[in-house]
Short mmCIF file of C-alpha atoms in Angstrom, two decimals:
data_model
loop_
_atom_site.label_atom_id
_atom_site.label_comp_id
_atom_site.label_asym_id
_atom_site.label_seq_id
_atom_site.Cartn_x
_atom_site.Cartn_y
_atom_site.Cartn_z
CA UNK A 1 -0.28 -0.13 0.18
CA UNK A 2 0.86 3.54 -0.31
CA UNK A 3 0.83 6.80 1.60
CA UNK A 4 -0.96 9.85 0.07
CA UNK A 5 -1.15 12.99 1.51
CA UNK A 6 -3.69 15.43 1.23
CA UNK A 7 -3.39 19.12 -0.30
CA UNK A 8 -5.84 20.29 1.68
CA UNK A 9 -6.32 21.68 4.69
CA UNK A 10 -5.23 19.24 7.77
CA UNK A 11 -7.91 17.19 9.35
CA UNK A 12 -7.17 18.53 12.51
CA UNK A 13 -7.84 21.70 11.33
CA UNK A 14 -11.25 23.75 11.33
CA UNK A 15 -11.43 24.19 7.97
CA UNK A 16 -10.24 20.71 7.36
CA UNK A 17 -13.02 19.99 9.42
CA UNK A 18 -15.53 21.65 7.22
CA UNK A 19 -14.39 20.44 4.02
CA UNK A 20 -15.17 16.60 5.59
CA UNK A 21 -18.43 18.01 6.18
CA UNK A 22 -19.00 19.94 3.06
CA UNK A 23 -19.98 22.73 4.61
CA UNK A 24 -21.00 26.08 2.64
CA UNK A 25 -17.92 28.33 3.36
CA UNK A 26 -18.92 30.78 0.57
CA UNK A 27 -19.69 34.24 1.82
CA UNK A 28 -21.92 36.46 0.55
CA UNK A 29 -21.81 40.45 -0.71
CA UNK A 30 -24.20 42.40 0.86
CA UNK A 31 -26.24 42.91 -2.43
CA UNK A 32 -26.30 38.72 -2.57
CA UNK A 33 -27.49 38.65 0.95
CA UNK A 34 -30.32 40.85 -0.13
CA UNK A 35 -31.61 39.20 -2.95
CA UNK A 36 -31.68 35.89 -1.36
CA UNK A 37 -33.68 37.16 1.14
CA UNK A 38 -36.15 38.69 -1.14
CA UNK A 39 -36.16 34.93 -2.84
CA UNK A 40 -36.89 33.67 0.58
CA UNK A 41 -39.86 35.82 0.62
CA UNK A 42 -40.97 35.20 -2.87
CA UNK A 43 -41.43 31.54 -1.86
CA UNK A 44 -43.33 32.45 1.00
CA UNK A 45 -40.46 33.04 3.94
CA UNK A 46 -42.41 36.30 5.44
CA UNK A 47 -41.57 35.75 9.26
CA UNK A 48 -42.62 38.31 10.84
CA UNK A 49 -42.72 41.02 8.06
CA UNK A 50 -46.32 41.12 6.96
CA UNK A 51 -47.20 41.71 11.19
CA UNK A 52 -44.10 44.72 11.71
CA UNK A 53 -45.29 46.59 8.30
CA UNK A 54 -49.28 45.96 9.53
CA UNK A 55 -47.64 47.86 13.20
CA UNK A 56 -45.91 50.38 10.70
CA UNK A 57 -49.39 50.80 9.30
CA UNK A 58 -51.48 51.15 12.21
CA UNK A 59 -49.20 53.68 14.11
CA UNK A 60 -49.04 55.92 10.97
CA UNK A 61 -53.37 55.73 11.47
CA UNK A 62 -54.06 56.12 14.96
CA UNK A 63 -51.16 58.81 14.90
CA UNK A 64 -53.06 60.55 12.44
CA UNK A 65 -56.03 60.02 13.84
CA UNK A 66 -55.96 60.55 17.43
CA UNK A 67 -54.24 63.36 18.98
CA UNK A 68 -53.53 61.41 22.52
CA UNK A 69 -52.32 58.65 20.78
CA UNK A 70 -48.52 59.10 20.93
CA UNK A 71 -48.34 61.11 23.84
CA UNK A 72 -46.32 59.63 26.11
CA UNK A 73 -48.68 58.15 29.40
CA UNK A 74 -50.41 56.69 26.41
CA UNK A 75 -47.40 54.68 25.17
CA UNK A 76 -46.96 53.93 28.78
CA UNK A 77 -50.56 52.89 29.23
CA UNK A 78 -50.19 50.50 25.89
CA UNK A 79 -46.79 48.36 26.88
CA UNK A 80 -48.86 47.69 30.12
CA UNK A 81 -51.97 46.71 28.34
CA UNK A 82 -50.41 44.65 26.64
CA UNK A 83 -47.99 42.79 28.59
CA UNK A 84 -50.67 40.53 29.97
CA UNK A 85 -51.82 39.01 27.12
CA UNK A 86 -47.24 39.03 25.05
CA UNK A 87 -46.99 36.50 28.38
CA UNK A 88 -49.40 34.31 27.94
CA UNK A 89 -49.28 34.28 23.74
CA UNK A 90 -45.55 33.36 24.47
CA UNK A 91 -46.82 29.96 26.42
CA UNK A 92 -48.64 29.69 23.29
CA UNK A 93 -46.14 29.72 21.00
CA UNK A 94 -44.66 26.71 22.39
CA UNK A 95 -47.42 24.55 21.63
CA UNK A 96 -48.26 26.09 18.73
CA UNK A 97 -44.95 24.82 17.15
CA UNK A 98 -45.65 21.75 17.82
CA UNK A 99 -49.13 21.98 15.57
CA UNK A 100 -51.43 22.13 19.46
CA UNK A 101 -53.71 23.99 20.79
CA UNK A 102 -54.57 25.21 24.08
CA UNK A 103 -57.76 26.41 24.53
CA UNK A 104 -57.63 26.77 28.51
CA UNK A 105 -54.60 28.81 28.90
CA UNK A 106 -56.62 31.94 29.96
CA UNK A 107 -58.96 29.57 32.19
CA UNK A 108 -55.76 28.52 33.74
CA UNK A 109 -54.65 31.85 34.46
CA UNK A 110 -57.76 32.76 36.29
CA UNK A 111 -57.14 30.06 38.28
CA UNK A 112 -53.77 30.59 39.39
CA UNK A 113 -54.63 34.46 39.79
CA UNK A 114 -57.50 33.19 42.09
CA UNK A 115 -55.56 30.97 44.53
CA UNK A 116 -52.69 33.91 44.42
CA UNK A 117 -55.24 36.30 46.17
CA UNK A 118 -57.39 33.91 47.58
CA UNK A 119 -53.51 32.86 49.83
CA UNK A 120 -52.87 36.84 50.51
CA UNK A 121 -56.68 37.53 51.93
CA UNK A 122 -56.46 34.79 53.99
CA UNK A 123 -53.76 35.72 55.04
CA UNK A 124 -51.86 32.20 54.11
CA UNK A 125 -55.16 29.90 55.02
CA UNK A 126 -55.84 28.43 51.89
CA UNK A 127 -58.09 25.79 54.06
CA UNK A 128 -60.02 28.15 55.89
CA UNK A 129 -60.76 30.25 52.13
CA UNK A 130 -61.85 27.05 50.24
CA UNK A 131 -63.14 24.86 52.56
CA UNK A 132 -62.63 21.39 53.59
CA UNK A 133 -64.04 19.71 50.64
CA UNK A 134 -62.31 22.27 47.92
CA UNK A 135 -58.69 22.45 49.60
CA UNK A 136 -58.60 18.68 49.84
CA UNK A 137 -59.43 18.64 45.93
CA UNK A 138 -57.06 21.13 44.96
CA UNK A 139 -54.41 19.30 46.93
CA UNK A 140 -54.76 15.96 45.68
CA UNK A 141 -54.64 17.76 42.10
CA UNK A 142 -51.35 18.95 43.16
CA UNK A 143 -50.24 15.49 44.47
CA UNK A 144 -51.16 14.62 41.05
CA UNK A 145 -49.16 16.66 38.62
CA UNK A 146 -46.16 16.09 40.74
CA UNK A 147 -46.63 12.56 40.48
CA UNK A 148 -47.40 12.55 36.16
CA UNK A 149 -44.84 14.88 35.65
CA UNK A 150 -42.27 12.40 37.55
CA UNK A 151 -44.07 9.44 35.50
CA UNK A 152 -43.04 11.75 32.32
CA UNK A 153 -39.58 12.45 33.62
CA UNK A 154 -40.41 16.28 33.47
CA UNK A 155 -38.71 17.32 36.94
CA UNK A 156 -39.39 20.89 36.69
CA UNK A 157 -43.16 20.23 36.67
CA UNK A 158 -42.26 18.00 40.02
CA UNK A 159 -40.69 20.37 41.86
CA UNK A 160 -43.08 23.57 41.01
CA UNK A 161 -46.29 21.02 41.97
CA UNK A 162 -44.61 19.98 45.14
CA UNK A 163 -43.85 23.91 46.18
CA UNK A 164 -47.73 24.70 45.60
CA UNK A 165 -48.40 21.21 47.45
CA UNK A 166 -46.14 22.29 50.68
CA UNK A 167 -47.33 26.56 50.69
CA UNK A 168 -50.59 25.17 50.72
CA UNK A 169 -50.10 22.09 53.50
CA UNK A 170 -47.96 23.99 55.27
CA UNK A 171 -50.30 27.52 55.91
CA UNK A 172 -46.95 29.85 54.29
CA UNK A 173 -47.81 33.12 55.49
CA UNK A 174 -48.98 35.80 52.89
CA UNK A 175 -46.31 37.59 51.56
CA UNK A 176 -46.56 38.85 47.53
CA UNK A 177 -43.46 36.90 46.49
CA UNK A 178 -44.90 34.13 47.67
CA UNK A 179 -48.17 34.99 46.14
CA UNK A 180 -46.65 34.92 42.92
CA UNK A 181 -44.88 32.02 43.08
CA UNK A 182 -47.27 30.38 44.34
CA UNK A 183 -49.45 31.39 41.24
CA UNK A 184 -46.44 29.98 39.12
CA UNK A 185 -46.57 26.68 40.40
CA UNK A 186 -50.33 26.38 40.51
CA UNK A 187 -49.74 27.29 36.61
CA UNK A 188 -46.96 24.66 36.06
CA UNK A 189 -49.54 21.68 37.90
CA UNK A 190 -52.27 22.85 35.75
CA UNK A 191 -49.66 21.79 32.71
CA UNK A 192 -48.74 18.55 34.03
CA UNK A 193 -52.11 17.50 33.71
CA UNK A 194 -53.17 18.69 30.53
CA UNK A 195 -50.12 17.61 29.06
CA UNK A 196 -50.51 14.73 30.19
CA UNK A 197 -54.01 13.99 29.24
CA UNK A 198 -52.84 15.55 25.51
CA UNK A 199 -49.64 13.40 25.25
CA UNK A 200 -49.57 10.19 27.35
CA UNK A 201 -53.36 9.73 26.91
CA UNK A 202 -53.71 10.58 23.58
CA UNK A 203 -56.84 12.60 23.72
CA UNK A 204 -56.35 15.71 20.99
CA UNK A 205 -55.52 18.62 22.55
CA UNK A 206 -58.34 20.22 21.37
CA UNK A 207 -60.91 18.13 23.37
CA UNK A 208 -58.67 18.24 25.96
CA UNK A 209 -58.58 21.98 26.54
CA UNK A 210 -61.52 22.72 25.43
CA UNK A 211 -62.81 20.60 28.59
CA UNK A 212 -60.42 22.08 30.73
CA UNK A 213 -61.44 25.69 29.42
CA UNK A 214 -64.80 24.44 30.83
CA UNK A 215 -63.30 22.88 34.37
CA UNK A 216 -61.14 25.47 35.44
CA UNK A 217 -63.91 28.40 34.57
CA UNK A 218 -65.89 26.58 37.42
CA UNK A 219 -62.97 26.35 39.75
CA UNK A 220 -62.71 30.10 39.78
CA UNK A 221 -66.23 30.55 40.70
CA UNK A 222 -65.78 28.46 43.14
CA UNK A 223 -62.91 29.51 44.46
CA UNK A 224 -63.97 33.58 44.16
CA UNK A 225 -68.42 32.89 43.90
CA UNK A 226 -70.81 34.53 41.79
CA UNK A 227 -70.58 38.73 41.83
CA UNK A 228 -67.48 38.41 44.58
CA UNK A 229 -64.57 39.92 43.51
CA UNK A 230 -61.12 39.33 45.77
CA UNK A 231 -58.76 42.72 46.21
CA UNK A 232 -55.37 42.60 45.57
CA UNK A 233 -54.29 45.42 48.01
CA UNK A 234 -50.18 44.91 48.73
CA UNK A 235 -48.07 47.41 46.88
CA UNK A 236 -45.57 44.75 45.63
CA UNK A 237 -48.27 43.26 43.19
CA UNK A 238 -49.46 46.63 42.65
CA UNK A 239 -46.03 47.60 41.03
CA UNK A 240 -45.89 44.56 38.77
CA UNK A 241 -47.91 46.39 36.30
CA UNK A 242 -48.16 49.95 37.43
CA UNK A 243 -44.62 50.93 38.68
CA UNK A 244 -41.93 52.01 36.57
CA UNK A 245 -38.67 51.59 36.86
CA UNK A 246 -36.36 55.08 38.13
CA UNK A 247 -34.32 56.69 35.56
CA UNK A 248 -31.47 55.73 36.29
CA UNK A 249 -32.89 52.22 35.88
CA UNK A 250 -34.12 52.75 33.03
CA UNK A 251 -30.79 53.67 31.41
CA UNK A 252 -29.13 50.32 32.89
CA UNK A 253 -31.89 48.60 31.41
CA UNK A 254 -30.66 50.13 28.63
CA UNK A 255 -27.51 49.72 28.28
CA UNK A 256 -28.00 45.65 29.82
CA UNK A 257 -30.73 45.32 27.36
CA UNK A 258 -29.32 46.77 23.89
CA UNK A 259 -25.44 46.25 25.13
CA UNK A 260 -26.90 42.30 25.95
CA UNK A 261 -27.85 41.90 22.20
CA UNK A 262 -25.35 43.66 20.38
CA UNK A 263 -22.94 41.68 22.10
CA UNK A 264 -24.91 38.60 20.97
CA UNK A 265 -25.54 39.15 17.73
CA UNK A 266 -22.19 40.57 16.18
CA UNK A 267 -20.40 38.15 18.83
CA UNK A 268 -22.40 34.78 16.70
CA UNK A 269 -21.38 37.43 13.77
CA UNK A 270 -17.52 37.14 13.60
CA UNK A 271 -17.31 33.96 15.16
CA UNK A 272 -18.82 32.41 12.20
CA UNK A 273 -16.65 34.73 10.30
CA UNK A 274 -13.58 33.33 12.03
CA UNK A 275 -14.10 29.58 11.54
CA UNK A 276 -15.24 30.29 8.04
CA UNK A 277 -18.84 29.63 7.70
CA UNK A 278 -21.56 31.34 6.05
CA UNK A 279 -22.35 34.43 8.17
CA UNK A 280 -24.41 37.75 6.79
CA UNK A 281 -22.34 40.43 5.02
CA UNK A 282 -20.86 42.86 8.18
CA UNK A 283 -22.77 46.04 6.98
CA UNK A 284 -26.13 44.41 7.03
CA UNK A 285 -25.70 42.91 11.08
CA UNK A 286 -24.23 46.37 12.22
CA UNK A 287 -27.17 48.30 10.11
CA UNK A 288 -29.36 45.82 11.90
CA UNK A 289 -27.69 46.13 15.36
CA UNK A 290 -27.78 49.61 15.03
CA UNK A 291 -30.88 50.10 14.06
CA UNK A 292 -32.27 48.09 17.12
CA UNK A 293 -29.90 50.43 19.29
CA UNK A 294 -30.97 53.92 18.69
CA UNK A 295 -35.06 52.91 18.85
CA UNK A 296 -33.95 51.69 22.30
CA UNK A 297 -32.56 54.61 23.11
CA UNK A 298 -35.14 56.60 21.88
CA UNK A 299 -37.84 54.82 23.47
CA UNK A 300 -35.80 54.39 26.97
CA UNK A 301 -35.78 58.34 26.49
CA UNK A 302 -39.01 59.29 25.98
CA UNK A 303 -40.31 57.07 28.84
CA UNK A 304 -37.46 58.01 30.96
CA UNK A 305 -39.82 62.15 30.59
CA UNK A 306 -42.48 63.34 32.76
CA UNK A 307 -45.63 61.50 31.87
CA UNK A 308 -47.57 63.33 34.08
CA UNK A 309 -51.05 64.61 33.53
CA UNK A 310 -50.81 66.68 36.77
CA UNK A 311 -48.55 68.91 38.33
CA UNK A 312 -48.59 68.08 41.45
CA UNK A 313 -47.53 63.73 40.39
CA UNK A 314 -43.88 62.94 38.53
CA UNK A 315 -44.30 59.74 36.79
CA UNK A 316 -41.33 59.20 35.00
CA UNK A 317 -39.23 55.69 33.77
CA UNK A 318 -39.97 52.69 31.80
CA UNK A 319 -42.43 50.49 33.16
CA UNK A 320 -41.91 46.88 34.99
CA UNK A 321 -43.46 45.30 32.48
CA UNK A 322 -40.86 45.71 29.65
CA UNK A 323 -38.11 43.88 31.72
CA UNK A 324 -40.31 41.21 32.21
CA UNK A 325 -41.18 40.69 28.99
CA UNK A 326 -38.03 41.63 28.14
CA UNK A 327 -36.24 38.49 30.36
CA UNK A 328 -38.90 35.58 29.12
CA UNK A 329 -38.31 36.62 25.58
CA UNK A 330 -34.54 36.25 26.20
CA UNK A 331 -34.61 33.13 27.81
CA UNK A 332 -36.96 31.63 25.63
CA UNK A 333 -35.79 32.47 22.65
CA UNK A 334 -32.55 31.11 24.10
CA UNK A 335 -34.51 27.76 24.76
CA UNK A 336 -35.91 27.37 21.35
CA UNK A 337 -32.99 28.64 19.16
CA UNK A 338 -30.12 27.45 20.61
CA UNK A 339 -30.69 24.38 23.32
CA UNK A 340 -31.08 20.83 22.35
CA UNK A 341 -34.68 21.16 23.96
CA UNK A 342 -35.32 23.82 21.44
CA UNK A 343 -34.27 21.88 18.38
CA UNK A 344 -36.53 18.80 19.17
CA UNK A 345 -39.46 20.89 20.18
CA UNK A 346 -39.06 22.37 16.25
CA UNK A 347 -38.38 18.59 14.99
CA UNK A 348 -41.37 16.85 16.71
CA UNK A 349 -43.93 20.05 14.96
CA UNK A 350 -41.70 19.67 11.62
CA UNK A 351 -42.25 16.13 11.31
CA UNK A 352 -43.75 14.04 14.54
CA UNK A 353 -42.79 10.29 13.29
CA UNK A 354 -39.03 11.61 11.74
CA UNK A 355 -38.51 12.66 15.74
CA UNK A 356 -39.49 9.63 16.82
CA UNK A 357 -37.50 7.84 14.13
CA UNK A 358 -34.64 9.95 15.64
CA UNK A 359 -34.59 8.51 19.50
CA UNK A 360 -36.52 11.92 20.34
CA UNK A 361 -39.09 11.59 23.14
CA UNK A 362 -42.05 12.96 21.49
CA UNK A 363 -44.10 12.58 24.39
CA UNK A 364 -41.76 13.76 26.71
CA UNK A 365 -41.55 17.37 24.38
CA UNK A 366 -45.36 17.09 23.72
CA UNK A 367 -46.28 17.51 27.31
CA UNK A 368 -43.22 19.60 28.25
CA UNK A 369 -44.39 22.55 25.64
CA UNK A 370 -48.28 22.30 28.51
CA UNK A 371 -46.12 23.10 31.36
CA UNK A 372 -44.21 26.07 29.72
CA UNK A 373 -47.72 27.45 28.35
CA UNK A 374 -49.19 27.29 31.70
CA UNK A 375 -46.47 28.50 33.20
CA UNK A 376 -46.17 31.31 31.28
CA UNK A 377 -50.15 31.81 31.54
CA UNK A 378 -50.07 32.22 35.37
CA UNK A 379 -47.58 34.93 34.86
CA UNK A 380 -49.51 36.80 32.41
CA UNK A 381 -52.36 36.50 34.67
CA UNK A 382 -50.20 37.90 37.78
CA UNK A 383 -49.52 41.33 35.27
CA UNK A 384 -53.34 40.93 34.62
CA UNK A 385 -54.31 41.23 37.98
CA UNK A 386 -51.69 43.38 38.71
CA UNK A 387 -52.97 45.69 36.37
CA UNK A 388 -56.53 45.80 37.48
CA UNK A 389 -56.41 45.58 41.36
CA UNK A 390 -58.48 42.72 41.70
CA UNK A 391 -59.98 39.37 40.73
CA UNK A 392 -63.33 38.55 39.68
CA UNK A 393 -65.00 35.18 38.61
CA UNK A 394 -64.32 36.48 35.13
CA UNK A 395 -60.47 36.23 35.33
CA UNK A 396 -58.47 34.93 32.44
CA UNK A 397 -61.97 34.61 30.67
CA UNK A 398 -63.77 37.05 28.01
CA UNK A 399 -61.13 36.72 24.96
CA UNK A 400 -58.16 36.18 26.82
CA UNK A 401 -57.24 33.38 24.87
CA UNK A 402 -58.68 34.41 21.51
CA UNK A 403 -56.45 37.46 21.92
CA UNK A 404 -53.15 35.31 23.36
CA UNK A 405 -53.42 32.97 20.14
CA UNK A 406 -54.24 36.29 17.47
CA UNK A 407 -51.09 37.54 19.17
CA UNK A 408 -48.73 34.19 18.25
CA UNK A 409 -50.37 33.54 14.52
CA UNK A 410 -50.48 37.33 13.79
CA UNK A 411 -47.11 37.70 14.45
CA UNK A 412 -45.94 35.05 12.46
CA UNK A 413 -46.65 31.48 14.79
CA UNK A 414 -47.75 29.72 12.31
CA UNK A 415 -51.11 27.20 13.30
CA UNK A 416 -49.49 24.12 11.78
CA UNK A 417 -46.91 23.69 13.92
CA UNK A 418 -43.56 24.08 13.10
CA UNK A 419 -42.51 27.61 12.20
CA UNK A 420 -42.18 30.21 14.67
CA UNK A 421 -40.16 32.44 17.18
CA UNK A 422 -41.27 33.58 20.55
CA UNK A 423 -40.81 37.47 19.38
CA UNK A 424 -43.27 36.59 16.99
CA UNK A 425 -45.94 36.62 20.34
CA UNK A 426 -44.34 40.16 20.94
CA UNK A 427 -44.88 41.62 17.97
CA UNK A 428 -48.48 39.88 17.51
CA UNK A 429 -49.16 41.50 20.86
CA UNK A 430 -48.16 44.90 19.61
CA UNK A 431 -50.40 45.02 16.73
CA UNK A 432 -53.52 43.64 18.82
CA UNK A 433 -53.06 46.11 21.93
CA UNK A 434 -52.07 48.79 19.04
CA UNK A 435 -55.93 48.30 17.74
CA UNK A 436 -57.64 48.11 20.82
CA UNK A 437 -55.87 51.21 22.29
CA UNK A 438 -56.58 53.42 19.04
CA UNK A 439 -60.07 52.16 18.58
CA UNK A 440 -60.41 53.39 22.54
CA UNK A 441 -59.09 56.65 21.91
CA UNK A 442 -61.64 57.16 18.37
CA UNK A 443 -64.59 56.15 20.86
CA UNK A 444 -64.96 53.12 18.47
CA UNK A 445 -67.44 50.46 20.24
CA UNK A 446 -67.08 47.04 20.57
CA UNK A 447 -68.42 45.55 18.12
CA UNK A 448 -66.40 48.05 15.71
CA UNK A 449 -63.14 46.33 18.00
CA UNK A 450 -64.03 42.81 17.56
CA UNK A 451 -64.20 43.13 13.93
CA UNK A 452 -61.57 44.70 13.70
CA UNK A 453 -59.42 42.20 15.80
CA UNK A 454 -61.22 39.66 13.48
CA UNK A 455 -60.44 40.61 10.71
CA UNK A 456 -56.25 41.27 11.16
CA UNK A 457 -56.58 37.26 12.35
CA UNK A 458 -58.12 36.03 9.56
CA UNK A 459 -55.64 38.33 7.32
CA UNK A 460 -53.41 36.53 9.29
CA UNK A 461 -54.30 33.19 8.68
CA UNK A 462 -54.69 33.37 5.03
CA UNK A 463 -51.14 34.72 4.74
CA UNK A 464 -49.61 32.29 6.72
CA UNK A 465 -51.29 29.05 4.67
CA UNK A 466 -51.15 31.39 1.50
CA UNK A 467 -46.93 31.32 2.28
CA UNK A 468 -46.88 27.97 3.07
CA UNK A 469 -48.64 26.63 -0.10
CA UNK A 470 -46.28 28.79 -2.05
CA UNK A 471 -43.52 27.47 0.22
CA UNK A 472 -44.53 23.50 -0.80
CA UNK A 473 -44.74 24.60 -4.34
CA UNK A 474 -41.57 26.60 -4.46
CA UNK A 475 -40.16 23.66 -2.92
CA UNK A 476 -41.02 21.02 -6.07
#
């Protein structure tokens, strides 16, 4: 045998490894990148572009029709007004990525809000607030949720359910932080039950969540009583949706958020360039980062100005809901795009059978997305309850779920599964909040608001269906 020497890069070098695996290392010019993006749009890969364009149009229209729309006070109110729906929609994105649906997310959030308020009002004594029978049934459901999560090896679900059970049985004294923890833990437990029925028992998600939508509505009535209201008289809970960062804190948030975004995006970009991998042209990346940083700086500056209508009161700073949404967005985006779990979610949503044959635990993934959705629904319930200052029998009902699903779909998440990002919920939520806020300022009746919102959702679903059809045609 004769030895041969390769004239290519050494096998242990990055370039050698890239060559072995056939990775495309062709660089693109700015013009080629723009042309490629246009080609993807023509091929049906629209992403969040329609929602962003629609948001810009809405902002222009309402700014021209309502003098108070672009005032600082209204912008801050708009952020707080849409935060709860955006947070619930973030959780539903995980479910929609699998092609599933969670119709119970709204009333589940109402249950968590009712438990939080009941624990606060009764000084930590849920037994006294619920009564013996209801209390022990409640604890039994928490224990069942922990067992079901253990069977599916979703350890976060086990831990959160056990924490909720411990808080209830021990009678931990009322504390705003305990109340919010309890709400999230109860939401996680609800997700464990929902997810197990869908993933392991095999009942279609539409049927399971429709049944639980009705059941949780009854639970809320049982906890609060018809015509009753549970007030949330606590400064910490009230500040969640109504408080603001200080001026200094607002600029610190800007530095952390905008600086972190720039560092991650540019760091990843230049890392790919160093490794010889395909990367977008540097000028495009710099423009992209620059636009985000400038917009964030302008928004931060505007929100640090006094927006009070009274000369006796000063209201400044970025609302607390903004960092809450940003933290959830960053964590959720990292999980979906940078972890093995996120890749598995997209794989199951794209082709369940192929994912199963690839060794992915499909049942566990399916259950986990419902756990995430219900947990985030609880966070949304905390924000909404803080905004209104109370919990009533209609908590989580009405159009809460419809708005949350609509936010995800309008933002670009597909109802057919496998396509979508967490930022879709934020963009779609901004569209819906803008419509409701703008229509309110124009004194339009509720009928008109519902009609316009429904038409926007129908348009988004139509765009999704048509883009999928176009993408399928282009792939042939």
